[in-house]
PDB file of C-alpha atoms in Angstrom:
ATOM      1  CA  UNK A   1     -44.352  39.461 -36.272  1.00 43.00           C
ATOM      2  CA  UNK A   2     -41.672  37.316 -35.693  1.00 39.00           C
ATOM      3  CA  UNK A   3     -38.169  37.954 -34.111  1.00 38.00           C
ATOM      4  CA  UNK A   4     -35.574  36.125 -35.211  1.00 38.00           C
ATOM      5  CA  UNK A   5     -33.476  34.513 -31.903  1.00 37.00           C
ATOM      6  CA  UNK A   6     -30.216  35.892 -31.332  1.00 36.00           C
ATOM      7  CA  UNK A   7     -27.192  33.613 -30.518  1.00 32.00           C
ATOM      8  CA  UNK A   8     -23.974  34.172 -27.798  1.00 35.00           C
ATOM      9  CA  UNK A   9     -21.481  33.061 -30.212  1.00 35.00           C
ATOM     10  CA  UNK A  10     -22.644  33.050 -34.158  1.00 31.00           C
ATOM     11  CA  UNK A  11     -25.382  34.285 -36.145  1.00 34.00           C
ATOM     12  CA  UNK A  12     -26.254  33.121 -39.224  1.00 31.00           C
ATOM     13  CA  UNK A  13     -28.790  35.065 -41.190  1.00 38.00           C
ATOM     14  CA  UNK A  14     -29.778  33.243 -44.560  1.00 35.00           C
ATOM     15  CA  UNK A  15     -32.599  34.196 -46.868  1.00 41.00           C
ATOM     16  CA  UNK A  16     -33.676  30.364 -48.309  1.00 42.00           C
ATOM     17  CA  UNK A  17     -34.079  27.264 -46.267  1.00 42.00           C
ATOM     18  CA  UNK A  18     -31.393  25.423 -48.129  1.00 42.00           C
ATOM     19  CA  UNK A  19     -28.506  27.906 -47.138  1.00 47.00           C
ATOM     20  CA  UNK A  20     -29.590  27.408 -43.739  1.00 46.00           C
ATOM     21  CA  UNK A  21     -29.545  23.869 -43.946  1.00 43.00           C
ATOM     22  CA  UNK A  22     -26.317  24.197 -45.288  1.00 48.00           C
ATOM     23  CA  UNK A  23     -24.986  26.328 -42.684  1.00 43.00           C
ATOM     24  CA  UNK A  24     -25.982  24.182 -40.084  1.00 40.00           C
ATOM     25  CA  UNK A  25     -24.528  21.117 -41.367  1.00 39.00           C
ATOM     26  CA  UNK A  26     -21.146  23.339 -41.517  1.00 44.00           C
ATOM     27  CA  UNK A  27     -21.929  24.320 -37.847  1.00 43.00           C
ATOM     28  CA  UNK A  28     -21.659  20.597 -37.106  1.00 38.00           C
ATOM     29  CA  UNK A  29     -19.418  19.674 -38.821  1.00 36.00           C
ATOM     30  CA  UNK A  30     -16.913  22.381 -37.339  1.00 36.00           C
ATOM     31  CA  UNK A  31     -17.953  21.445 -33.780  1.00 40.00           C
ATOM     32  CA  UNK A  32     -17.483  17.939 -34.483  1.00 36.00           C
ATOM     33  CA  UNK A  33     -13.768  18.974 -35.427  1.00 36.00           C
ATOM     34  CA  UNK A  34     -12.851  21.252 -32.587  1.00 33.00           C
ATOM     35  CA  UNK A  35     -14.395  18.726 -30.074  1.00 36.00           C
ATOM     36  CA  UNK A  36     -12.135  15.667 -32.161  1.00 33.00           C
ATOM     37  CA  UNK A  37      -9.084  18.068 -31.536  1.00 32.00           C
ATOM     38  CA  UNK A  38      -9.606  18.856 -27.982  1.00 34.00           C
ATOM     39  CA  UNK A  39     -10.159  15.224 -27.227  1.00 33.00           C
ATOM     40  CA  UNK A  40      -6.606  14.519 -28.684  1.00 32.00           C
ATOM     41  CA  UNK A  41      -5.236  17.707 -27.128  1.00 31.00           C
ATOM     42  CA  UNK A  42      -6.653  16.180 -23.353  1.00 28.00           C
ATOM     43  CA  UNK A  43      -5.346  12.306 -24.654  1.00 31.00           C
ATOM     44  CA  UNK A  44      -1.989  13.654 -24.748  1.00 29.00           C
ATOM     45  CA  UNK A  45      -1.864  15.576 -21.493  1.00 29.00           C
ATOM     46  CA  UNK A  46      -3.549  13.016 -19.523  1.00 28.00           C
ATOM     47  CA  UNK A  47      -0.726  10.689 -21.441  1.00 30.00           C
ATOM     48  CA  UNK A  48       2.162  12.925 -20.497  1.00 30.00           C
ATOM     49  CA  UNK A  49       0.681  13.019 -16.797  1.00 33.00           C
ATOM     50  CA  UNK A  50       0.724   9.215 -16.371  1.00 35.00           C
ATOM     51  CA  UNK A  51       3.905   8.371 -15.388  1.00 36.00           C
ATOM     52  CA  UNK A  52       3.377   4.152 -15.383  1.00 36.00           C
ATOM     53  CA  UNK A  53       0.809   2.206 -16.941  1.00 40.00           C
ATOM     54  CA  UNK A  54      -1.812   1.417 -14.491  1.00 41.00           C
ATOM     55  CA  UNK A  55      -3.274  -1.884 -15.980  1.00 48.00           C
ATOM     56  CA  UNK A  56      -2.346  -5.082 -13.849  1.00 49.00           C
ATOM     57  CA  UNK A  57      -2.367  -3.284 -10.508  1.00 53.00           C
ATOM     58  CA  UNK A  58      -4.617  -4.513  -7.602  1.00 52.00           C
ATOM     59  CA  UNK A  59      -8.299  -3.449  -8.944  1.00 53.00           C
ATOM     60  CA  UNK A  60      -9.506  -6.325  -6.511  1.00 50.00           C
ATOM     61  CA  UNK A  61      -8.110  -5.962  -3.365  1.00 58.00           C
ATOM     62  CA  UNK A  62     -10.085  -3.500  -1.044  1.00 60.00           C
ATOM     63  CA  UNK A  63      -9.811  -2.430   2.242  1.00 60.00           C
ATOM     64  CA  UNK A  64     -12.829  -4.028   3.803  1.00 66.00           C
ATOM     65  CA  UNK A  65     -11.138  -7.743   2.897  1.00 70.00           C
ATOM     66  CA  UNK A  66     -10.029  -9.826   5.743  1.00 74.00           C
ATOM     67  CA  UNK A  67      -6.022 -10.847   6.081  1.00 79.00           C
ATOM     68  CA  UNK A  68      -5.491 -13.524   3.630  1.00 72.00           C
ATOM     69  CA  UNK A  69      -8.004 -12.862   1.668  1.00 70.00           C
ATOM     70  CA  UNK A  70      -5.799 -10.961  -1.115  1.00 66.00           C
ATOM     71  CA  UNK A  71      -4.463 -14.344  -2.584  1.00 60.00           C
ATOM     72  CA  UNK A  72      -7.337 -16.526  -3.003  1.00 59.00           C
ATOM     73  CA  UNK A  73      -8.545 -13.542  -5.639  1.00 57.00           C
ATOM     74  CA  UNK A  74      -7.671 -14.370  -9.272  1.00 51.00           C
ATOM     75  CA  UNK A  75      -4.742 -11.460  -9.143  1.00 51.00           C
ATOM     76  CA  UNK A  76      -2.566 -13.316  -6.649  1.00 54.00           C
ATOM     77  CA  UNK A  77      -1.913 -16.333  -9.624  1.00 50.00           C
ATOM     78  CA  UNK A  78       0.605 -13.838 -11.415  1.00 53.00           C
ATOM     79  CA  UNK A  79       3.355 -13.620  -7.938  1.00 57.00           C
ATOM     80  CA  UNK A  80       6.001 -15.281  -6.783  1.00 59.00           C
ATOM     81  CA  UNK A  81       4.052 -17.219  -3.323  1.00 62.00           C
ATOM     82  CA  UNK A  82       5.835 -18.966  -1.033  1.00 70.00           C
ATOM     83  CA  UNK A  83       9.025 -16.604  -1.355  1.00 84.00           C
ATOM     84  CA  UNK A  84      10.790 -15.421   1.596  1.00 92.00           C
ATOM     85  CA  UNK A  85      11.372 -11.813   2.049  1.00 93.00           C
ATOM     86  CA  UNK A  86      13.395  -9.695   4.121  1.00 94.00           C
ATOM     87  CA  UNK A  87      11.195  -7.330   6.832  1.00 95.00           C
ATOM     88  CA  UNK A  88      12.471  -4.821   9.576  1.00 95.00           C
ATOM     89  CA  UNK A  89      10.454  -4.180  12.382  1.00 96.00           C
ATOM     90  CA  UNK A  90      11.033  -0.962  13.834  1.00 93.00           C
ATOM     91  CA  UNK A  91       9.086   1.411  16.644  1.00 93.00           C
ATOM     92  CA  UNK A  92       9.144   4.131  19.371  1.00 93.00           C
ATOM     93  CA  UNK A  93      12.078   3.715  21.427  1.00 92.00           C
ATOM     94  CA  UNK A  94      11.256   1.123  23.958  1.00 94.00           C
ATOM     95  CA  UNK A  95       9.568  -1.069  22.014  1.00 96.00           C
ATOM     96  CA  UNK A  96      10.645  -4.683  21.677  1.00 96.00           C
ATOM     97  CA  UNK A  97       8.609  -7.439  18.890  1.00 97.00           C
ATOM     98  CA  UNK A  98       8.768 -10.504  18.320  1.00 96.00           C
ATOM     99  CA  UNK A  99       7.259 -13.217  16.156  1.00 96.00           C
ATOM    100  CA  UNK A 100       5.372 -16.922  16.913  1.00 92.00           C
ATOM    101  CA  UNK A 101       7.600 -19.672  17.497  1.00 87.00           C
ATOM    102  CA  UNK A 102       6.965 -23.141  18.667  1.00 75.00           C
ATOM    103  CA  UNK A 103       4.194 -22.225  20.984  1.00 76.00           C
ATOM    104  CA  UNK A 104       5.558 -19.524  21.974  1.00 85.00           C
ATOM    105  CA  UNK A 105       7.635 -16.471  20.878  1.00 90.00           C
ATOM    106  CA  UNK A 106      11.242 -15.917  19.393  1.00 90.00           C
ATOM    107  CA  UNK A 107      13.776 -13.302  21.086  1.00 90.00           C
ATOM    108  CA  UNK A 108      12.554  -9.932  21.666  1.00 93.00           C
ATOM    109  CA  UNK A 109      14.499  -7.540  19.419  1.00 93.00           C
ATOM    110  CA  UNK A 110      13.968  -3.464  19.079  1.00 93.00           C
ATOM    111  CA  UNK A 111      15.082  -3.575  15.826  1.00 91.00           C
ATOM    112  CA  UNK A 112      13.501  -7.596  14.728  1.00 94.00           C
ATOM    113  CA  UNK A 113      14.524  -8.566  11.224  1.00 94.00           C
ATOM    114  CA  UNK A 114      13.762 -11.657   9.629  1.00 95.00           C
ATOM    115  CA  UNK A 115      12.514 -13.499   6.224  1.00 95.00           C
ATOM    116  CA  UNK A 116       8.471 -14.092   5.479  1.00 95.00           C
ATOM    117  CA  UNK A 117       7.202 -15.862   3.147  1.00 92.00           C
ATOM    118  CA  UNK A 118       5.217 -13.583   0.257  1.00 89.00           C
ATOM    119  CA  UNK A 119       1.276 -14.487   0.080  1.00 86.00           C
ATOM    120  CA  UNK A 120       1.285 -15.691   3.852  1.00 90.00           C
ATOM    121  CA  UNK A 121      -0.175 -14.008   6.912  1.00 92.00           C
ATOM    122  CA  UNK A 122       2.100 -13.349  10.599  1.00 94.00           C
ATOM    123  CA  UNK A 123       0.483 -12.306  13.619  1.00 95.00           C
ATOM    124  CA  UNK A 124       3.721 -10.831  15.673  1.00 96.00           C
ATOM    125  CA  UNK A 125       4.122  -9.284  19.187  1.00 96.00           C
ATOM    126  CA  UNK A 126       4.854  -5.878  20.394  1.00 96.00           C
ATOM    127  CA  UNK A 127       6.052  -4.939  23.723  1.00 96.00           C
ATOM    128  CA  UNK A 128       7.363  -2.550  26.002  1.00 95.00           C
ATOM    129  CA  UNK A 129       4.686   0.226  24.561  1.00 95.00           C
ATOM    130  CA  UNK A 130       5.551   3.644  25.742  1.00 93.00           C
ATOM    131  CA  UNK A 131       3.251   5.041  28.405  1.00 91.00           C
ATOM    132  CA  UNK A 132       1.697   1.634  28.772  1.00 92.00           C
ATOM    133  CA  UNK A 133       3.624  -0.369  31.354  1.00 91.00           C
ATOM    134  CA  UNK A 134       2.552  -4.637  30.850  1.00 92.00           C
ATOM    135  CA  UNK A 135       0.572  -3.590  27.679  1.00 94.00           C
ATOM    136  CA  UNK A 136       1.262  -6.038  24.480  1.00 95.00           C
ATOM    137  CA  UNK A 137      -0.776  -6.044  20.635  1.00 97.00           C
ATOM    138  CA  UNK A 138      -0.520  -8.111  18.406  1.00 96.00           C
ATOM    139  CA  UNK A 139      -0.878  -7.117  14.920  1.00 96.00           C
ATOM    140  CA  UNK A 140      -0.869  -9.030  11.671  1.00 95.00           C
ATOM    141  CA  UNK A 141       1.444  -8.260   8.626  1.00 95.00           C
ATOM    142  CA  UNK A 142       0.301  -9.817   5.460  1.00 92.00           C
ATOM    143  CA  UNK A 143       3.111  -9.483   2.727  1.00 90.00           C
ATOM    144  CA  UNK A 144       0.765  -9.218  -0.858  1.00 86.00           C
ATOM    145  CA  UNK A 145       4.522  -8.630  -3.268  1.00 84.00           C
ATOM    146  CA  UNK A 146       8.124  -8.616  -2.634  1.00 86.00           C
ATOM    147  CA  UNK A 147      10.962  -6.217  -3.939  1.00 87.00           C
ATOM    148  CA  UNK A 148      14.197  -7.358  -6.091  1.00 87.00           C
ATOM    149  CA  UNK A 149      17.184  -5.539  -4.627  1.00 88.00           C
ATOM    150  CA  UNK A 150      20.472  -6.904  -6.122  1.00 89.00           C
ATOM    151  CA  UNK A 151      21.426 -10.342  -5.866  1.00 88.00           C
ATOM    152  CA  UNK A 152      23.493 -10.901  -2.095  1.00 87.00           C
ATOM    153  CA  UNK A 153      22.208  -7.578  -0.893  1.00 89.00           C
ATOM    154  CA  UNK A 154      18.217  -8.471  -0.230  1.00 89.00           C
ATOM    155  CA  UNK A 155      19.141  -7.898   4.097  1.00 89.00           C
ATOM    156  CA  UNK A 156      19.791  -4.557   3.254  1.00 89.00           C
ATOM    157  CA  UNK A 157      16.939  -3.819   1.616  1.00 89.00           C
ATOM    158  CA  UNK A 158      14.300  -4.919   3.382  1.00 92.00           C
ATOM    159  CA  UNK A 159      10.417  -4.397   3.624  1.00 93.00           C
ATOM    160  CA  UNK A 160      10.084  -1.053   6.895  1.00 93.00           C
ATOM    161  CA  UNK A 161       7.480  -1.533   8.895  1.00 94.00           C
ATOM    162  CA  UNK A 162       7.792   1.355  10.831  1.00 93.00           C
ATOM    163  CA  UNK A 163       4.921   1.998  13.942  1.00 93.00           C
ATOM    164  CA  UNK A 164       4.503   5.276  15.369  1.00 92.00           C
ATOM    165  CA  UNK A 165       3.499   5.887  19.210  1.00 93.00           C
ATOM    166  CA  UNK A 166       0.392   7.403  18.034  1.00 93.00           C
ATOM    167  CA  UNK A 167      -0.157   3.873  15.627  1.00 93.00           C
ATOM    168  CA  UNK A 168      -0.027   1.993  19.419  1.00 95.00           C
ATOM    169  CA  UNK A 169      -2.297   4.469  21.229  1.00 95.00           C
ATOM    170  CA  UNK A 170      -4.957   3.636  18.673  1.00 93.00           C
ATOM    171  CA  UNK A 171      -5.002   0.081  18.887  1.00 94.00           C
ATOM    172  CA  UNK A 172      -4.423   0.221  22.757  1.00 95.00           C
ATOM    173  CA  UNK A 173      -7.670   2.418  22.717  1.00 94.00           C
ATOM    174  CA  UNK A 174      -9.553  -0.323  20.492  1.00 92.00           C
ATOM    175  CA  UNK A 175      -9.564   1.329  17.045  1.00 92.00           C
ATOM    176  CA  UNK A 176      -8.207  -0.450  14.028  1.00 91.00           C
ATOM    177  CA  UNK A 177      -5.116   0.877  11.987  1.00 91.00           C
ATOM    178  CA  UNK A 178      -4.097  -0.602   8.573  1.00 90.00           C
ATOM    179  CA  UNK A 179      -0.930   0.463   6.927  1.00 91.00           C
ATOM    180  CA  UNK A 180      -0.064  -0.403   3.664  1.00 90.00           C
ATOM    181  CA  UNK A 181       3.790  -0.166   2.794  1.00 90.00           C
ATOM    182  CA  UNK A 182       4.046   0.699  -1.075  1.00 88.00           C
ATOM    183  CA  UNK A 183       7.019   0.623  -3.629  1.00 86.00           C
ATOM    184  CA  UNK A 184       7.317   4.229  -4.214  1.00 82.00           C
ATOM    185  CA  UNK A 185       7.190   4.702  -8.330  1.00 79.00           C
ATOM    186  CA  UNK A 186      10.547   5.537  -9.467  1.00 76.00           C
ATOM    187  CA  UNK A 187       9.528   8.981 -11.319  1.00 78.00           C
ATOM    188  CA  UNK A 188       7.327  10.485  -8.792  1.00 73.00           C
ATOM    189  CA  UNK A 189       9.259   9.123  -5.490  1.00 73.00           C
ATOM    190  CA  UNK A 190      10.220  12.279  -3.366  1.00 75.00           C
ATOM    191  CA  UNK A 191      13.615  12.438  -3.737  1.00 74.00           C
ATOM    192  CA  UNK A 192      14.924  12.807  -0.461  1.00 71.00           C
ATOM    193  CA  UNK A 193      17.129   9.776   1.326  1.00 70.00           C
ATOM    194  CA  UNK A 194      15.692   8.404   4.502  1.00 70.00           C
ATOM    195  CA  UNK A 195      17.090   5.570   6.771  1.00 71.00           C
ATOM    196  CA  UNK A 196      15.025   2.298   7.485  1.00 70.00           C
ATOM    197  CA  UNK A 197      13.486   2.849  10.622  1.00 71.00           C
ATOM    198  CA  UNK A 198      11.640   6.436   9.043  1.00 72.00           C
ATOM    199  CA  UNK A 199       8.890   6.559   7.182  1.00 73.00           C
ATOM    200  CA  UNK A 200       6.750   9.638   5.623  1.00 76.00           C
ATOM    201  CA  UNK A 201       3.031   8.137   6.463  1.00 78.00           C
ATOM    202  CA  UNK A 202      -0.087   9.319   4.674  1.00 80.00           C
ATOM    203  CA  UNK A 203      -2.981   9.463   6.452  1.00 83.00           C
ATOM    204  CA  UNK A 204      -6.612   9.534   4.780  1.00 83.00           C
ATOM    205  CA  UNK A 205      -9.923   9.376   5.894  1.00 84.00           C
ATOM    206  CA  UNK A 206     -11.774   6.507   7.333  1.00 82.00           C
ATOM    207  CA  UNK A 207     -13.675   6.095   4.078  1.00 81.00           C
ATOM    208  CA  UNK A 208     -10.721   6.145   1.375  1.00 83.00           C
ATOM    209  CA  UNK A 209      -9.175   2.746   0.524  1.00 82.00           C
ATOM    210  CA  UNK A 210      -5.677   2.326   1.390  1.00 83.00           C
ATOM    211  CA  UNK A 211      -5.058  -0.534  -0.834  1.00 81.00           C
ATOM    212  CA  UNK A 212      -6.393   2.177  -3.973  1.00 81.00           C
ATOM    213  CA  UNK A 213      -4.214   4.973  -2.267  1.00 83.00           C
ATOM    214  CA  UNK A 214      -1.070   3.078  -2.039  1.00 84.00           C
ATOM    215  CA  UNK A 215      -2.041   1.927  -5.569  1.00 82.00           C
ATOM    216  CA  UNK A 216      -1.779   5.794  -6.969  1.00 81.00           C
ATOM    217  CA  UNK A 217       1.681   6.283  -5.525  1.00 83.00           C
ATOM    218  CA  UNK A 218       3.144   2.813  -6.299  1.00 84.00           C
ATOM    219  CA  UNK A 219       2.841  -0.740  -6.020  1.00 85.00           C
ATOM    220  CA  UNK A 220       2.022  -2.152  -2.714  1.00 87.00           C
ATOM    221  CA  UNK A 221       3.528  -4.645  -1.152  1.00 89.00           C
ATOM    222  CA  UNK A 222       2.486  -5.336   2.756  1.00 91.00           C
ATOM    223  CA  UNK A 223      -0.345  -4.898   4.782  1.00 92.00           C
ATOM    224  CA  UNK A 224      -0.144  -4.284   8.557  1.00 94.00           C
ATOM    225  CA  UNK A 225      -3.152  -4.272  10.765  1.00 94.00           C
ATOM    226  CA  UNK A 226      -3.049  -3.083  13.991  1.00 94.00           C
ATOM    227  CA  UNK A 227      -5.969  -3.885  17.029  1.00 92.00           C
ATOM    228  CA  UNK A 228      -6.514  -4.435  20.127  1.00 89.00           C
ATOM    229  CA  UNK A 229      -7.205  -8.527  19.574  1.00 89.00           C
ATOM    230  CA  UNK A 230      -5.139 -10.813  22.211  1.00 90.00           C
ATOM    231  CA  UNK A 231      -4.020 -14.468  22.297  1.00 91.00           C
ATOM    232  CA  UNK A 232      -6.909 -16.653  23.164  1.00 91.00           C
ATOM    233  CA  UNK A 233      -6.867 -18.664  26.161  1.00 89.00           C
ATOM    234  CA  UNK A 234      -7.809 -22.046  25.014  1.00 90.00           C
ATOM    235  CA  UNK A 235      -4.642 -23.184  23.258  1.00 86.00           C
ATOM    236  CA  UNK A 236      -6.791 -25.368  20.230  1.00 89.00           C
ATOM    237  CA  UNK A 237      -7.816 -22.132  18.785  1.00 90.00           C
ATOM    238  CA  UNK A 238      -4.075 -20.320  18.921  1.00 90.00           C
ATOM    239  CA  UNK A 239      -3.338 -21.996  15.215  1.00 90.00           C
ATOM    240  CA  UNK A 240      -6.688 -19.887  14.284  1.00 90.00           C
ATOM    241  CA  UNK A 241      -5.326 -16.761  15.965  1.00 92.00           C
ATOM    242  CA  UNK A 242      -1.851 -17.318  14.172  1.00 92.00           C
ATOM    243  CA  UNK A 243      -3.022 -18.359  10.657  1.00 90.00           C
ATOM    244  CA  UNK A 244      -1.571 -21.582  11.031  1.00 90.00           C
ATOM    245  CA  UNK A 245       2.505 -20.381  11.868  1.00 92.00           C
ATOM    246  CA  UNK A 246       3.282 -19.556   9.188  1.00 91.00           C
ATOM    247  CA  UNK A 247       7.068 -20.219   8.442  1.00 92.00           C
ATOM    248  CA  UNK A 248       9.628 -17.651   8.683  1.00 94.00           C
ATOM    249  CA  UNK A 249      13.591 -17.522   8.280  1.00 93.00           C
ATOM    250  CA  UNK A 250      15.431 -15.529  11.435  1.00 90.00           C
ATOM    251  CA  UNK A 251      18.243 -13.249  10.124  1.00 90.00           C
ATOM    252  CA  UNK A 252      21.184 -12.231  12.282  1.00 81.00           C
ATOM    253  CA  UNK A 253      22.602  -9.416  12.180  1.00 72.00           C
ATOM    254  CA  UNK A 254      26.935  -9.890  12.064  1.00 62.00           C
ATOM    255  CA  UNK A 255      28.404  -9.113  15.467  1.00 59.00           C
ATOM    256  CA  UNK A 256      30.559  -5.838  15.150  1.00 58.00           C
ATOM    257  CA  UNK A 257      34.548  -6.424  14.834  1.00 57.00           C
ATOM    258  CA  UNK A 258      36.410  -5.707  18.136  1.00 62.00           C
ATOM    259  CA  UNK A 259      38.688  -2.542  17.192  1.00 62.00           C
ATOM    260  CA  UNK A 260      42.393  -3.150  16.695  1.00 61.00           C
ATOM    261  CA  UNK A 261      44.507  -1.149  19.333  1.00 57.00           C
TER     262      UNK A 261
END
């Protein structure tokens, strides 16, 4: 005796083996066609979800590679190296920086502004770290795009790099941070106006990639790494600690008017 097996969905009871063949084949054919239309369903969801095309991005940087590495990759042929661009230094209050010049360093500033050149790699000072009296780091910034504010107006738009006390603490305590300062994308930015020296950081695990993070939210644009590495003390090996000096443009700031009486 044989029982005939029972389905969850449909049952098909046919009498000759050719109905049943042809009921299966219309089985297929109808899954075939409801999986085809909820492929094109998902296609246009997963469309309407993507708010920029995500091609030409940075699918070969990563955060394991070391500062400079991003432009000998084939990527780094399509941008504009060797431009300078605008970047604000900003901190806890207290906190002075400053960057390499002529063996030395230029003018401590709270609030140091001043042109780098995209693709290149600056190693820059920080001092004056709250709750850590003769303490100094000195972390690298390695600019990997640039932004196009309007024509005349590119100091008031420049690149933040905003450090928080707890960002100094870390590297004073011998961990590594990286930052990476992003574009925001126009149609998912949070819009809510902020002033220069804020910043709404994202943190992530030790294991998620920055570079890929700040990827999903826009287009990246610098790279700050922050340790506890120091100058070394046999000056032929300071080019090596400084990538070479890089060039950079100082901007100053326009001395306020005296008020009229």
């Amino acid at each position: 005796m044989h029982t005939r097996p029972k389905t969850a969905a449909i049952a098909i009871d046919v009498a000759e083996s050719s109905n049943r063949a042809e009921a299966l084949v219309c089985m297929f054919v109808l899954a075939l066609l409801i999986t085809l239309l909820s492929s094109v369903a998902f296609d246009r969801v997963a469309s309407a979800a993507e708010p920029l095309d995500t091609s030409g991005r940075h699918p070969l940087y990563y955060k394991s590679l070391p500062p400079g590495a991003v432009w000998q990759s084939p990527a780094a042929v399509t941008m504009q190296q060797g431009t300078f661009q605008p970047v604000a230094f900003s901190g806890p209050a207290g906190t002075k920086f400053s960057l390499p010049l002529a063996g030395s360093h230029s003018e401590e500033e709270p609030d140091l502004m001043a042109g780098l050149m995209v693709g290149a790699v600056y190693r820059f000072r920080i001092t004056g770290i709250p709750n850590a009296i003769g303490a100094e780091l000195y972390p690298t910034v390695e600019l990997i795009g640039r932004i196009y504010p309007p024509r005349g107006l590119e100091t008031l738009y420049p690149i933040p790099i905003n450090l928080s006390e707890s960002d100094l603490q870390e590297a004073l305590d011998g961990n590594l941070v990286t930052r990476v300062v992003y574009l925001e994308d126009p149609q998912t930015a949070i819009p809510l106006a902020q002033q220069r020296t804020e910043s709404r950081p994202i943190d992530i695990p030790l294991d998620q990639d920055a570079l890929a993070t700040a990827d999903s939210f826009g287009r990246p644009v610098a790279i700050v790494r922050l340790g506890s590495k120091s100058p070394p003390r046999n000056p032929s090996l300071s080019s090596q600690f400084y990538f070479g000096f890089p060039a950079w443009a100082p901007i100053y700031k326009p001395e306020p008017m005296p008020e009229t009486p």
